[in-house]
C-alpha positions as semicolon CSV with decimal commas, in nm:
position;residue;x (nm);y (nm);z (nm)
1;X;-14,229;2,940;1,813
2;X;-14,504;3,090;2,026
3;X;-14,654;3,393;1,861
4;X;-14,961;3,425;2,093
5;X;-14,950;3,798;2,169
6;X;-15,203;3,999;2,361
7;X;-15,290;4,352;2,475
8;X;-15,012;4,526;2,684
9;X;-14,753;4,258;2,608
10;X;-14,388;4,380;2,557
11;X;-14,261;4,240;2,227
12;X;-13,937;4,252;2,033
13;X;-13,952;4,314;1,656
14;X;-13,708;4,190;1,391
15;X;-13,579;4,551;1,341
16;X;-13,519;4,801;1,627
17;X;-13,675;5,134;1,633
18;X;-13,446;5,424;1,498
19;X;-13,414;5,554;1,861
20;X;-13,217;5,232;1,934
21;X;-13,477;5,056;2,151
22;X;-13,629;4,723;2,056
23;X;-13,898;4,693;2,319
24;X;-14,257;4,765;2,210
25;X;-14,584;4,758;2,406
26;X;-14,899;4,653;2,229
27;X;-15,147;4,927;2,317
28;X;-15,432;4,848;2,075
29;X;-15,548;4,536;1,895
30;X;-15,793;4,484;1,612
31;X;-15,740;4,447;1,238
32;X;-15,452;4,679;1,294
33;X;-15,206;4,662;1,591
34;X;-15,069;4,976;1,752
35;X;-14,742;4,932;1,930
36;X;-14,559;5,193;2,137
37;X;-14,179;5,216;2,162
38;X;-14,068;5,184;2,520
39;X;-13,758;5,396;2,461
40;X;-13,912;5,725;2,308
41;X;-14,293;5,655;2,337
42;X;-14,347;5,683;1,963
43;X;-14,644;5,474;1,852
44;X;-14,685;5,294;1,521
45;X;-14,997;5,133;1,359
46;X;-14,926;4,806;1,173
47;X;-15,173;4,571;1,001
48;X;-15,214;4,242;1,189
49;X;-15,066;4,024;0,910
50;X;-14,756;4,241;0,878
51;X;-14,714;4,261;1,261
52;X;-14,710;3,879;1,299
53;X;-14,455;3,857;1,021
54;X;-14,224;4,123;1,175
55;X;-14,262;3,997;1,533
56;X;-13,943;3,832;1,666
57;X;-14,041;3,732;2,015
58;X;-14,255;3,818;2,319
59;X;-14,045;3,957;2,600
60;X;-14,303;4,005;2,875
61;X;-14,654;3,871;2,888
62;X;-14,906;4,107;3,049
63;X;-15,063;3,969;3,362
64;X;-15,441;4,020;3,377
């Protein structure tokens, strides 16, 4: 499975956000990855290792 994610990609995680939405936009990358819920705009910071483990699939690749 392709897990090549980049900045501003829309991803789906294994568990949906409590608001019911499961579309997240990657808004910051580094040692930690900050993702923002597309439903309620709540953002969460996750360590990179944990993020790649919890990532289900990439829905939309960001066009540069």
